[in-house]
């Protein structure tokens, strides 16, 4: 679109009481500013500028994309002063849309409505609030035309009763911005250069001021403290949950799911309470996710069942597999169809073949496990010698007895059986039984020592 967009994000965020700049506080796992940037990009602006200041370098480094033009505001002298810092980066012959870095949830459709309704004139995004305290109020004349915006601290008692508030988001017409910003002064209660004063200037210059409204008030709610951040997080999560429900996903409770990234689901998926999804997660059809699973960057194939407290990160689960409760799949774990991974089993950078099972208390790292393998309780692939990692290969139809250690690099041939308690330091041949434990001694009639009586 032929449009400049400027995001004001230099504010200090004092009330967050945090060393992290406000723009970088996460909402749904993503910095506040990123939400605004993504919405801005949907409008395809000709120029996209961010005014930054507080926490400057950290903010810039968090957004290395080269479509962003950065304007430094080293002293926070007000929203008008902030916008003026971006002026040299803008195309004066285009209108300018102003967004706030701490108003993360405004929707594309709302901004498009503001642009449509404003045309070549000025546009303000406003909303009526039952509790307008703290916001700038929209002052209108008897005919209902906008006259200006008055900040709460500068407002008279009657002006404070106005319930229509300035969201801060506004569209400024082309070719006037430089002059309007140069005309601002800081003679007001806060000693700041208020961007909102350009509205009265527009009226004085005979420029029409249109207003548009968001579909819901939460779209324009700002984040000034952690309470507001937490409230917006819930609003946002509920939107995501609602969208899943409307697509037919069964959620045990839409108020108890957290999605910090993108979750896509096939048909007949069900998700119990307390699960956290982050990054890109795909649940194919008929997948069942038990309570309190944490799943990140994963693909769970059709019909798989994840029992309670399963932890998956950077892994793939094959069709109809059963995982958990309390299983941990780390990056590079790939389960083929029908695999079973039970409680307290950790798998890292390993492929587990079709219908193989590791049901209790095992560590499988840097391994290649074939089909129909049974890995007993307490089995450990010793993949690390303190300096380097080595690979374990377990071929098809192997049975590894409980409490065995496989010291990598090592290979267990097809169909081999490893007796319980083995420490495997050399390859096991196919179809063999390998036992490596001390023979059992029997001492009949053994008398246990008895405690001496006290003196
Ligand atoms: C501003 C509006 C007010 C509106 C409210 C909506 C002005 C004068 N007032 O008030 O009418 O109802 O937002 O939330 O504009 N910022 C800078 N540099 C500065 C000051 C602010 O970049 O020097 C940025 C902040 O990072 C923030 C935004 O501008 O993203 C708004 O600043 P804030 O101080 O929160 O403005 P309010 O006083 O809330
Ligand atoms: Ca604010």
Short mmCIF file of C-alpha atoms and ligand atoms in Angstrom, two decimals:
data_model
loop_
_atom_site.label_atom_id
_atom_site.label_comp_id
_atom_site.label_asym_id
_atom_site.label_seq_id
_atom_site.Cartn_x
_atom_site.Cartn_y
_atom_site.Cartn_z
CA UNK A 1 0.00 0.00 0.00
CA UNK A 2 1.24 3.54 -0.59
CA UNK A 3 1.64 4.32 3.03
CA UNK A 4 4.25 5.05 5.69
CA UNK A 5 3.84 3.19 8.95
CA UNK A 6 5.58 4.38 12.08
CA UNK A 7 5.56 2.35 15.28
CA UNK A 8 6.27 4.36 18.42
CA UNK A 9 8.23 2.19 20.81
CA UNK A 10 10.68 4.43 22.64
CA UNK A 11 8.73 4.60 25.87
CA UNK A 12 10.53 3.41 28.94
CA UNK A 13 7.89 1.13 30.37
CA UNK A 14 8.72 2.20 33.91
CA UNK A 15 5.71 0.47 35.37
CA UNK A 16 6.89 -2.92 34.13
CA UNK A 17 9.69 -2.75 36.74
CA UNK A 18 11.88 -4.79 34.45
CA UNK A 19 15.34 -4.60 32.93
CA UNK A 20 13.80 -5.89 29.70
CA UNK A 21 12.67 -3.06 27.39
CA UNK A 22 8.88 -2.98 27.15
CA UNK A 23 8.90 -3.64 23.41
CA UNK A 24 10.55 -7.02 24.07
CA UNK A 25 8.20 -8.35 26.73
CA UNK A 26 6.58 -11.47 25.34
CA UNK A 27 2.90 -11.93 24.63
CA UNK A 28 2.11 -15.47 23.48
CA UNK A 29 5.86 -16.09 23.34
CA UNK A 30 6.51 -13.21 20.96
CA UNK A 31 7.79 -9.70 21.77
CA UNK A 32 5.06 -7.05 21.92
CA UNK A 33 6.74 -5.13 19.12
CA UNK A 34 6.77 -8.20 16.89
CA UNK A 35 2.99 -8.45 17.08
CA UNK A 36 2.72 -4.86 15.88
CA UNK A 37 5.36 -5.36 13.16
CA UNK A 38 3.55 -8.42 11.81
CA UNK A 39 0.24 -6.57 11.65
CA UNK A 40 1.94 -3.58 10.02
CA UNK A 41 3.51 -5.80 7.35
CA UNK A 42 0.10 -7.18 6.42
CA UNK A 43 -0.68 -3.69 5.12
CA UNK A 44 2.40 -3.75 2.84
CA UNK A 45 3.62 -0.25 3.72
CA UNK A 46 6.06 1.53 1.42
CA UNK A 47 8.10 2.47 4.51
CA UNK A 48 8.05 0.80 7.90
CA UNK A 49 9.75 2.75 10.67
CA UNK A 50 10.20 2.04 14.37
CA UNK A 51 11.02 4.78 16.86
CA UNK A 52 13.12 3.22 19.58
CA UNK A 53 15.01 4.55 22.54
CA UNK A 54 14.88 2.76 25.84
CA UNK A 55 16.88 -0.48 25.64
CA UNK A 56 17.87 0.60 22.14
CA UNK A 57 20.46 -1.93 21.03
CA UNK A 58 18.60 -4.89 22.47
CA UNK A 59 15.44 -3.82 20.66
CA UNK A 60 17.19 -3.39 17.31
CA UNK A 61 19.05 -6.67 17.63
CA UNK A 62 15.81 -8.51 18.32
CA UNK A 63 14.54 -7.47 14.88
CA UNK A 64 17.27 -7.94 12.28
CA UNK A 65 14.82 -7.83 9.33
CA UNK A 66 15.95 -5.29 6.78
CA UNK A 67 12.51 -3.88 5.98
CA UNK A 68 12.60 -1.92 9.24
CA UNK A 69 13.85 1.67 9.30
CA UNK A 70 15.04 2.63 12.77
CA UNK A 71 14.76 6.09 14.30
CA UNK A 72 16.40 6.77 17.63
CA UNK A 73 14.62 8.97 20.13
CA UNK A 74 17.26 9.35 22.82
CA UNK A 75 15.10 11.41 25.16
CA UNK A 76 11.43 10.66 25.60
CA UNK A 77 9.91 14.07 25.06
CA UNK A 78 6.47 12.91 24.00
CA UNK A 79 4.65 11.11 21.21
CA UNK A 80 4.86 14.11 18.85
CA UNK A 81 8.61 14.36 19.37
CA UNK A 82 8.87 10.60 18.85
CA UNK A 83 7.13 10.73 15.47
CA UNK A 84 9.32 13.68 14.45
CA UNK A 85 12.41 11.47 14.86
CA UNK A 86 11.09 9.19 12.12
CA UNK A 87 10.23 12.01 9.74
CA UNK A 88 13.47 11.89 7.69
CA UNK A 89 12.82 8.19 7.01
CA UNK A 90 9.34 8.71 5.58
CA UNK A 91 8.03 9.54 2.12
CA UNK A 92 6.32 12.90 2.64
CA UNK A 93 4.13 12.32 -0.40
CA UNK A 94 2.39 9.39 1.32
CA UNK A 95 -0.01 9.28 4.26
CA UNK A 96 1.39 8.02 7.56
CA UNK A 97 -0.19 5.49 9.89
CA UNK A 98 0.99 5.69 13.51
CA UNK A 99 0.94 2.54 15.64
CA UNK A 100 2.10 1.95 19.21
CA UNK A 101 4.64 -0.67 20.16
CA UNK A 102 2.73 -1.37 23.36
CA UNK A 103 -0.67 -1.88 21.72
CA UNK A 104 0.01 -5.35 20.35
CA UNK A 105 -3.36 -6.80 19.37
CA UNK A 106 -4.81 -4.30 16.94
CA UNK A 107 -6.11 -6.23 13.93
CA UNK A 108 -5.38 -5.78 10.27
CA UNK A 109 -9.10 -5.46 9.46
CA UNK A 110 -9.46 -2.60 11.95
CA UNK A 111 -6.53 -0.71 10.44
CA UNK A 112 -7.88 -1.29 6.95
CA UNK A 113 -11.22 0.14 8.05
CA UNK A 114 -9.45 3.22 9.44
CA UNK A 115 -7.60 3.69 6.14
CA UNK A 116 -10.76 3.20 4.07
CA UNK A 117 -12.86 5.60 6.12
CA UNK A 118 -10.18 8.29 6.23
CA UNK A 119 -9.27 8.36 2.55
CA UNK A 120 -7.06 11.39 1.90
CA UNK A 121 -8.07 13.05 5.18
CA UNK A 122 -7.09 12.47 8.76
CA UNK A 123 -8.24 9.38 10.65
CA UNK A 124 -8.42 8.50 14.31
CA UNK A 125 -9.03 5.10 15.81
CA UNK A 126 -11.24 5.72 18.84
CA UNK A 127 -13.34 3.63 21.16
CA UNK A 128 -15.95 4.20 23.85
CA UNK A 129 -14.89 2.91 27.25
CA UNK A 130 -16.93 2.65 30.44
CA UNK A 131 -13.74 3.52 32.26
CA UNK A 132 -11.89 6.06 30.12
CA UNK A 133 -9.49 7.08 32.90
CA UNK A 134 -5.92 7.58 31.84
CA UNK A 135 -6.62 8.03 28.14
CA UNK A 136 -6.81 11.11 25.97
CA UNK A 137 -10.45 12.09 25.28
CA UNK A 138 -11.94 12.89 21.88
CA UNK A 139 -13.58 16.31 21.99
CA UNK A 140 -16.41 16.85 19.49
CA UNK A 141 -18.54 19.88 18.59
CA UNK A 142 -22.35 20.09 18.62
CA UNK A 143 -22.50 18.62 15.10
CA UNK A 144 -20.43 15.67 16.27
CA UNK A 145 -17.32 16.74 14.36
CA UNK A 146 -13.97 16.04 16.02
CA UNK A 147 -12.40 19.23 17.44
CA UNK A 148 -9.35 17.78 19.10
CA UNK A 149 -7.93 15.46 21.73
CA UNK A 150 -7.34 16.44 25.29
CA UNK A 151 -5.04 14.41 27.53
CA UNK A 152 -6.53 13.42 30.86
CA UNK A 153 -4.00 15.47 32.80
CA UNK A 154 -4.97 18.58 30.82
CA UNK A 155 -8.72 17.89 30.74
CA UNK A 156 -11.44 19.86 32.52
CA UNK A 157 -13.93 18.07 34.75
CA UNK A 158 -16.50 17.98 31.93
CA UNK A 159 -13.96 16.75 29.40
CA UNK A 160 -13.07 13.92 31.74
CA UNK A 161 -16.64 12.71 31.49
CA UNK A 162 -16.16 12.01 27.78
CA UNK A 163 -16.07 8.26 27.25
CA UNK A 164 -14.73 8.26 23.69
CA UNK A 165 -10.99 7.81 24.00
CA UNK A 166 -8.02 8.18 21.68
CA UNK A 167 -6.39 4.81 21.08
CA UNK A 168 -3.33 6.66 19.80
CA UNK A 169 -3.54 4.96 16.42
CA UNK A 170 -4.03 7.57 13.73
CA UNK A 171 -3.67 8.23 10.03
CA UNK A 172 -2.04 11.49 8.99
CA UNK A 173 -2.55 12.87 5.48
CA UNK A 174 0.32 13.27 3.03
CA UNK A 175 2.43 16.42 2.72
CA UNK A 176 1.46 17.98 6.08
CA UNK A 177 3.28 15.97 8.69
CA UNK A 178 6.53 17.96 8.74
CA UNK A 179 4.74 21.24 9.18
CA UNK A 180 2.31 19.90 11.77
CA UNK A 181 5.02 18.33 13.90
CA UNK A 182 7.16 21.47 13.69
CA UNK A 183 4.17 23.39 15.01
CA UNK A 184 3.86 21.38 18.24
CA UNK A 185 4.81 22.82 21.59
CA UNK A 186 5.18 21.31 25.04
CA UNK A 187 3.11 23.77 27.02
CA UNK A 188 0.92 21.26 28.80
CA UNK A 189 0.57 19.44 32.09
CA UNK A 190 3.26 16.88 31.23
CA UNK A 191 5.69 19.22 29.45
CA UNK A 192 5.64 16.87 26.43
CA UNK A 193 5.24 17.30 22.71
CA UNK A 194 1.86 15.65 22.25
CA UNK A 195 1.19 14.04 18.89
CA UNK A 196 -2.49 14.34 19.75
CA UNK A 197 -2.27 18.13 19.27
CA UNK A 198 -2.09 17.61 15.50
CA UNK A 199 -5.82 16.85 15.57
CA UNK A 200 -6.73 20.42 16.54
CA UNK A 201 -4.22 21.58 13.92
CA UNK A 202 -5.95 19.51 11.26
CA UNK A 203 -9.29 21.05 12.23
CA UNK A 204 -7.76 24.55 12.08
CA UNK A 205 -6.33 23.80 8.62
CA UNK A 206 -9.72 22.63 7.40
CA UNK A 207 -8.65 18.98 7.08
CA UNK A 208 -11.50 16.59 7.85
CA UNK A 209 -11.00 14.21 10.77
CA UNK A 210 -12.71 10.82 10.51
CA UNK A 211 -13.02 8.24 13.23
CA UNK A 212 -13.07 4.48 12.99
CA UNK A 213 -13.46 1.90 15.76
CA UNK A 214 -11.97 -1.49 16.53
CA UNK A 215 -14.24 -4.55 16.50
CA UNK A 216 -13.41 -5.18 20.17
CA UNK A 217 -11.93 -2.93 22.84
CA UNK A 218 -9.12 -5.38 23.67
CA UNK A 219 -7.60 -4.70 20.25
CA UNK A 220 -6.50 -1.27 21.41
CA UNK A 221 -5.64 -2.03 25.00
CA UNK A 222 -2.11 -1.01 25.85
CA UNK A 223 0.47 -2.70 28.02
CA UNK A 224 1.82 -0.44 30.73
CA UNK A 225 2.29 -2.99 33.51
CA UNK A 226 2.40 -6.75 34.05
CA UNK A 227 -1.23 -6.87 35.08
CA UNK A 228 -2.30 -5.49 31.70
CA UNK A 229 0.15 -7.80 29.96
CA UNK A 230 -1.29 -10.84 31.74
CA UNK A 231 -4.84 -9.75 30.95
CA UNK A 232 -4.03 -9.34 27.24
CA UNK A 233 -2.29 -12.71 27.21
CA UNK A 234 -5.53 -14.36 28.36
CA UNK A 235 -7.57 -12.41 25.80
CA UNK A 236 -5.21 -13.49 23.05
CA UNK A 237 -5.08 -17.13 24.16
CA UNK A 238 -8.85 -17.24 24.28
CA UNK A 239 -8.99 -16.00 20.69
CA UNK A 240 -6.66 -18.80 19.60
CA UNK A 241 -8.64 -21.39 21.58
CA UNK A 242 -11.90 -20.16 20.10
CA UNK A 243 -10.49 -20.48 16.58
CA UNK A 244 -9.44 -24.09 17.28
CA UNK A 245 -12.85 -24.96 18.74
CA UNK A 246 -14.60 -23.50 15.71
CA UNK A 247 -12.41 -25.74 13.52
CA UNK A 248 -13.62 -28.77 15.46
CA UNK A 249 -10.67 -29.33 17.78
CA UNK A 250 -11.81 -30.68 21.13
CA UNK A 251 -10.36 -28.63 23.99
CA UNK A 252 -11.12 -29.82 27.51
CA UNK A 253 -11.09 -26.16 28.58
CA UNK A 254 -10.42 -23.23 26.24
CA UNK A 255 -9.22 -21.18 29.21
CA UNK A 256 -6.46 -23.67 29.97
CA UNK A 257 -4.33 -23.88 26.86
CA UNK A 258 -1.31 -21.80 25.87
CA UNK A 259 -0.15 -21.42 22.31
CA UNK A 260 3.11 -19.55 21.83
CA UNK A 261 3.59 -20.03 18.14
CA UNK A 262 1.49 -21.88 15.59
CA UNK A 263 -0.59 -24.95 16.32
CA UNK A 264 -2.38 -26.66 13.45
CA UNK A 265 -4.67 -29.62 13.94
CA UNK A 266 -6.30 -32.28 11.80
CA UNK A 267 -9.79 -33.63 12.43
CA UNK A 268 -10.86 -35.23 15.73
CA UNK A 269 -7.91 -33.90 17.66
CA UNK A 270 -8.42 -33.61 21.38
CA UNK A 271 -6.32 -31.63 23.84
CA UNK A 272 -6.66 -31.88 27.60
CA UNK A 273 -6.00 -29.04 30.04
CA UNK A 274 -2.76 -27.27 30.81
CA UNK A 275 -0.85 -27.93 27.59
CA UNK A 276 1.70 -25.46 26.24
CA UNK A 277 2.48 -25.42 22.52
CA UNK A 278 5.30 -23.36 21.10
CA UNK A 279 7.04 -22.88 17.78
CA UNK A 280 5.40 -24.84 14.96
CA UNK A 281 3.34 -27.78 16.12
CA UNK A 282 1.26 -29.99 13.88
CA UNK A 283 -1.20 -32.50 15.35
CA UNK A 284 -2.58 -34.77 12.65
CA UNK A 285 -6.01 -36.31 12.77
CA UNK A 286 -7.18 -38.32 15.78
CA UNK A 287 -4.24 -37.23 17.89
CA UNK A 288 -4.99 -37.18 21.59
CA UNK A 289 -2.96 -34.95 23.89
CA UNK A 290 -3.25 -35.64 27.61
CA UNK A 291 -3.07 -33.02 30.35
CA UNK A 292 0.00 -30.88 30.98
CA UNK A 293 2.02 -31.72 27.91
CA UNK A 294 4.67 -29.27 26.72
CA UNK A 295 5.19 -29.49 22.98
CA UNK A 296 7.48 -27.42 20.85
CA UNK A 297 8.38 -27.64 17.16
CA UNK A 298 6.92 -31.06 16.63
CA UNK A 299 4.88 -33.12 14.27
CA UNK A 300 2.57 -35.71 15.80
CA UNK A 301 1.22 -38.12 13.20
CA UNK A 302 -2.33 -39.41 12.95
CA UNK A 303 -3.75 -41.43 15.80
CA UNK A 304 -0.84 -40.88 18.17
CA UNK A 305 -1.59 -40.60 21.86
CA UNK A 306 0.47 -38.39 24.16
CA UNK A 307 -0.23 -39.14 27.79
CA UNK A 308 0.00 -36.65 30.64
CA UNK A 309 3.16 -34.63 31.26
CA UNK A 310 4.84 -35.56 28.01
CA UNK A 311 7.59 -33.18 26.95
CA UNK A 312 8.44 -32.91 23.26
CA UNK A 313 10.91 -30.54 21.66
CA UNK A 314 12.04 -30.69 18.04
CA UNK A 315 10.80 -34.23 17.51
CA UNK A 316 8.46 -36.31 15.39
CA UNK A 317 6.00 -38.90 16.59
CA UNK A 318 4.82 -41.56 14.14
CA UNK A 319 1.24 -42.61 13.49
CA UNK A 320 -0.53 -44.47 16.29
CA UNK A 321 2.42 -44.18 18.63
CA UNK A 322 1.85 -44.01 22.36
CA UNK A 323 4.06 -41.63 24.31
CA UNK A 324 4.18 -40.89 28.04
CA UNK A 325 3.12 -40.24 30.68
CA UNK A 326 6.30 -38.41 31.67
CA UNK A 327 8.22 -39.08 28.46
CA UNK A 328 10.76 -36.69 27.04
CA UNK A 329 11.53 -36.43 23.33
CA UNK A 330 14.40 -34.07 22.64
CA UNK A 331 15.59 -32.57 19.34
CA UNK A 332 16.11 -35.11 16.61
CA UNK A 333 13.96 -37.83 18.16
CA UNK A 334 11.95 -39.52 15.42
CA UNK A 335 9.48 -42.24 16.26
CA UNK A 336 8.14 -44.39 13.44
CA UNK A 337 4.57 -45.64 13.41
CA UNK A 338 3.35 -47.66 16.36
CA UNK A 339 6.22 -46.88 18.69
CA UNK A 340 5.70 -46.95 22.44
CA UNK A 341 7.69 -44.63 24.68
CA UNK A 342 6.77 -44.81 28.33
CA UNK A 343 7.42 -43.03 31.59
CA UNK A 344 10.78 -41.48 32.29
CA UNK A 345 12.19 -42.39 28.91
CA UNK A 346 14.39 -39.75 27.28
CA UNK A 347 15.16 -39.91 23.58
CA UNK A 348 17.55 -37.56 21.79
CA UNK A 349 18.73 -37.46 18.19
CA UNK A 350 17.60 -41.03 17.56
CA UNK A 351 15.33 -42.86 15.19
CA UNK A 352 13.04 -45.47 16.68
CA UNK A 353 11.65 -47.99 14.18
CA UNK A 354 8.13 -49.23 13.57
CA UNK A 355 6.44 -50.90 16.56
CA UNK A 356 9.51 -50.60 18.78
CA UNK A 357 9.06 -50.08 22.49
CA UNK A 358 10.93 -48.39 25.31
CA UNK A 359 8.39 -48.38 28.05
CA UNK A 360 10.23 -47.51 31.25
CA UNK A 361 13.16 -45.44 32.49
CA UNK A 362 15.58 -45.42 29.57
CA UNK A 363 17.98 -43.05 27.81
CA UNK A 364 18.37 -43.37 24.08
CA UNK A 365 20.75 -40.85 22.54
CA UNK A 366 22.42 -40.76 19.12
CA UNK A 367 20.93 -44.13 18.24
CA UNK A 368 19.40 -45.87 15.30
CA UNK A 369 16.81 -48.34 16.52
CA UNK A 370 15.18 -50.74 14.07
CA UNK A 371 11.69 -52.17 13.92
CA UNK A 372 10.01 -54.33 16.62
CA UNK A 373 12.83 -53.72 19.08
CA UNK A 374 12.12 -54.04 22.78
CA UNK A 375 14.17 -51.86 25.05
CA UNK A 376 13.84 -52.94 28.67
CA UNK A 377 13.55 -50.82 31.78
CA UNK A 378 16.65 -48.86 32.73
CA UNK A 379 18.52 -49.33 29.45
CA UNK A 380 21.05 -46.64 28.67
CA UNK A 381 22.95 -45.83 25.51
CA UNK A 382 26.27 -44.49 26.80
CA UNK A 383 26.80 -42.09 23.90
CA UNK A 384 29.26 -39.70 25.53
CA UNK A 385 32.76 -40.36 26.81
CA UNK A 386 33.09 -36.91 28.32
CA UNK A 387 34.48 -35.44 25.14
CA UNK A 388 32.81 -36.95 22.09
CA UNK A 389 29.45 -38.45 21.13
CA UNK A 390 29.14 -41.90 19.55
CA UNK A 391 26.39 -43.78 17.82
CA UNK A 392 24.52 -46.88 18.86
CA UNK A 393 22.84 -49.07 16.22
CA UNK A 394 20.19 -51.55 17.27
CA UNK A 395 18.91 -53.58 14.35
CA UNK A 396 15.40 -54.99 13.83
CA UNK A 397 13.84 -57.47 16.29
CA UNK A 398 16.43 -56.97 19.00
CA UNK A 399 15.54 -57.51 22.66
CA UNK A 400 17.60 -55.46 25.10
CA UNK A 401 17.17 -56.73 28.65
CA UNK A 402 16.58 -54.38 31.54
CA UNK A 403 19.35 -52.33 33.12
CA UNK A 404 21.78 -52.80 30.23
CA UNK A 405 24.31 -50.22 29.14
CA UNK A 406 25.28 -49.99 25.49
CA UNK A 407 28.68 -48.30 25.32
CA UNK A 408 28.81 -46.51 21.98
CA UNK A 409 30.01 -46.87 19.32
CA UNK A 410 28.31 -50.24 19.31
CA UNK A 411 25.99 -52.29 17.10
CA UNK A 412 23.46 -54.92 18.09
CA UNK A 413 22.77 -57.25 15.17
CA UNK A 414 19.32 -58.20 13.95
CA UNK A 415 17.39 -60.46 16.27
CA UNK A 416 20.03 -60.45 19.02
CA UNK A 417 19.05 -60.77 22.67
CA UNK A 418 20.94 -58.85 25.33
CA UNK A 419 20.52 -60.38 28.76
CA UNK A 420 19.45 -58.11 31.60
CA UNK A 421 22.22 -56.16 33.28
CA UNK A 422 24.65 -56.38 30.35
CA UNK A 423 27.38 -53.86 29.75
CA UNK A 424 27.93 -54.03 26.02
CA UNK A 425 31.34 -52.81 24.95
CA UNK A 426 31.62 -54.76 21.68
CA UNK A 427 29.12 -55.40 18.88
CA UNK A 428 26.55 -58.13 19.48
CA UNK A 429 26.19 -60.53 16.54
CA UNK A 430 22.80 -61.10 14.93
CA UNK A 431 20.54 -63.71 16.57
CA UNK A 432 23.00 -64.28 19.47
CA UNK A 433 22.33 -64.08 23.20
CA UNK A 434 24.83 -61.80 24.92
CA UNK A 435 25.10 -61.95 28.68
CA UNK A 436 27.67 -59.98 30.61
CA UNK A 437 27.18 -60.34 34.32
CA UNK A 438 28.79 -62.20 37.20
CA UNK A 439 27.49 -65.73 37.68
CA UNK A 440 25.07 -66.14 40.54
CA UNK A 441 26.64 -67.77 43.64
CA UNK A 442 24.46 -69.53 46.20
CA UNK A 443 25.58 -69.89 49.82
CA UNK A 444 22.98 -72.03 51.49
CA UNK A 445 21.80 -71.37 55.04
CA UNK A 446 23.49 -67.97 55.26
CA UNK A 447 23.26 -66.38 58.71
CA UNK A 448 22.96 -62.63 58.71
CA UNK A 449 25.00 -60.82 61.40
CA UNK A 450 22.98 -59.78 64.44
CA UNK A 451 23.30 -56.55 66.37
CA UNK A 452 25.32 -56.78 69.61
CA UNK A 453 23.30 -56.05 72.77
CA UNK A 454 24.08 -52.61 74.32
CA UNK A 455 26.57 -52.76 77.23
C1 LIG B 1 -1.08 8.34 24.55
C2 LIG B 1 -1.96 9.44 23.95
C3 LIG B 1 -3.36 9.36 24.54
C4 LIG B 1 -3.94 7.99 24.28
C5 LIG B 1 -3.00 6.90 24.80
C6 LIG B 1 -3.49 5.55 24.32
C7 LIG B 1 -0.45 11.31 23.53
C8 LIG B 1 0.00 12.64 23.98
N1 LIG B 1 -1.37 10.72 24.26
O1 LIG B 1 -0.97 8.63 25.93
O2 LIG B 1 -4.20 10.33 23.94
O3 LIG B 1 -5.20 7.88 24.89
O4 LIG B 1 -1.68 7.07 24.30
O5 LIG B 1 -2.77 4.52 24.92
O6 LIG B 1 -0.02 10.86 22.51
N2 LIG B 1 6.41 6.98 23.11
C9 LIG B 1 7.62 7.24 22.51
N3 LIG B 1 8.33 8.34 22.87
C10 LIG B 1 7.86 9.23 23.78
C11 LIG B 1 6.62 8.96 24.40
C12 LIG B 1 5.91 7.85 24.04
O7 LIG B 1 8.08 6.45 21.67
O8 LIG B 1 8.56 10.21 24.03
C13 LIG B 1 5.65 5.77 22.69
C14 LIG B 1 5.53 4.77 23.81
O9 LIG B 1 6.57 3.81 23.72
C15 LIG B 1 4.19 4.13 23.54
C16 LIG B 1 3.39 5.25 22.87
O10 LIG B 1 4.33 6.16 22.38
O11 LIG B 1 4.28 3.06 22.63
C17 LIG B 1 2.43 5.90 23.83
O12 LIG B 1 3.14 6.51 24.86
P1 LIG B 1 2.56 6.66 26.32
O13 LIG B 1 3.52 7.40 27.15
O14 LIG B 1 2.09 5.34 26.81
O15 LIG B 1 1.31 7.61 26.02
P2 LIG B 1 0.07 7.89 26.94
O16 LIG B 1 0.43 8.89 27.95
O17 LIG B 1 -0.50 6.61 27.38
CA1 LIG B 2 0.22 4.29 27.27
#
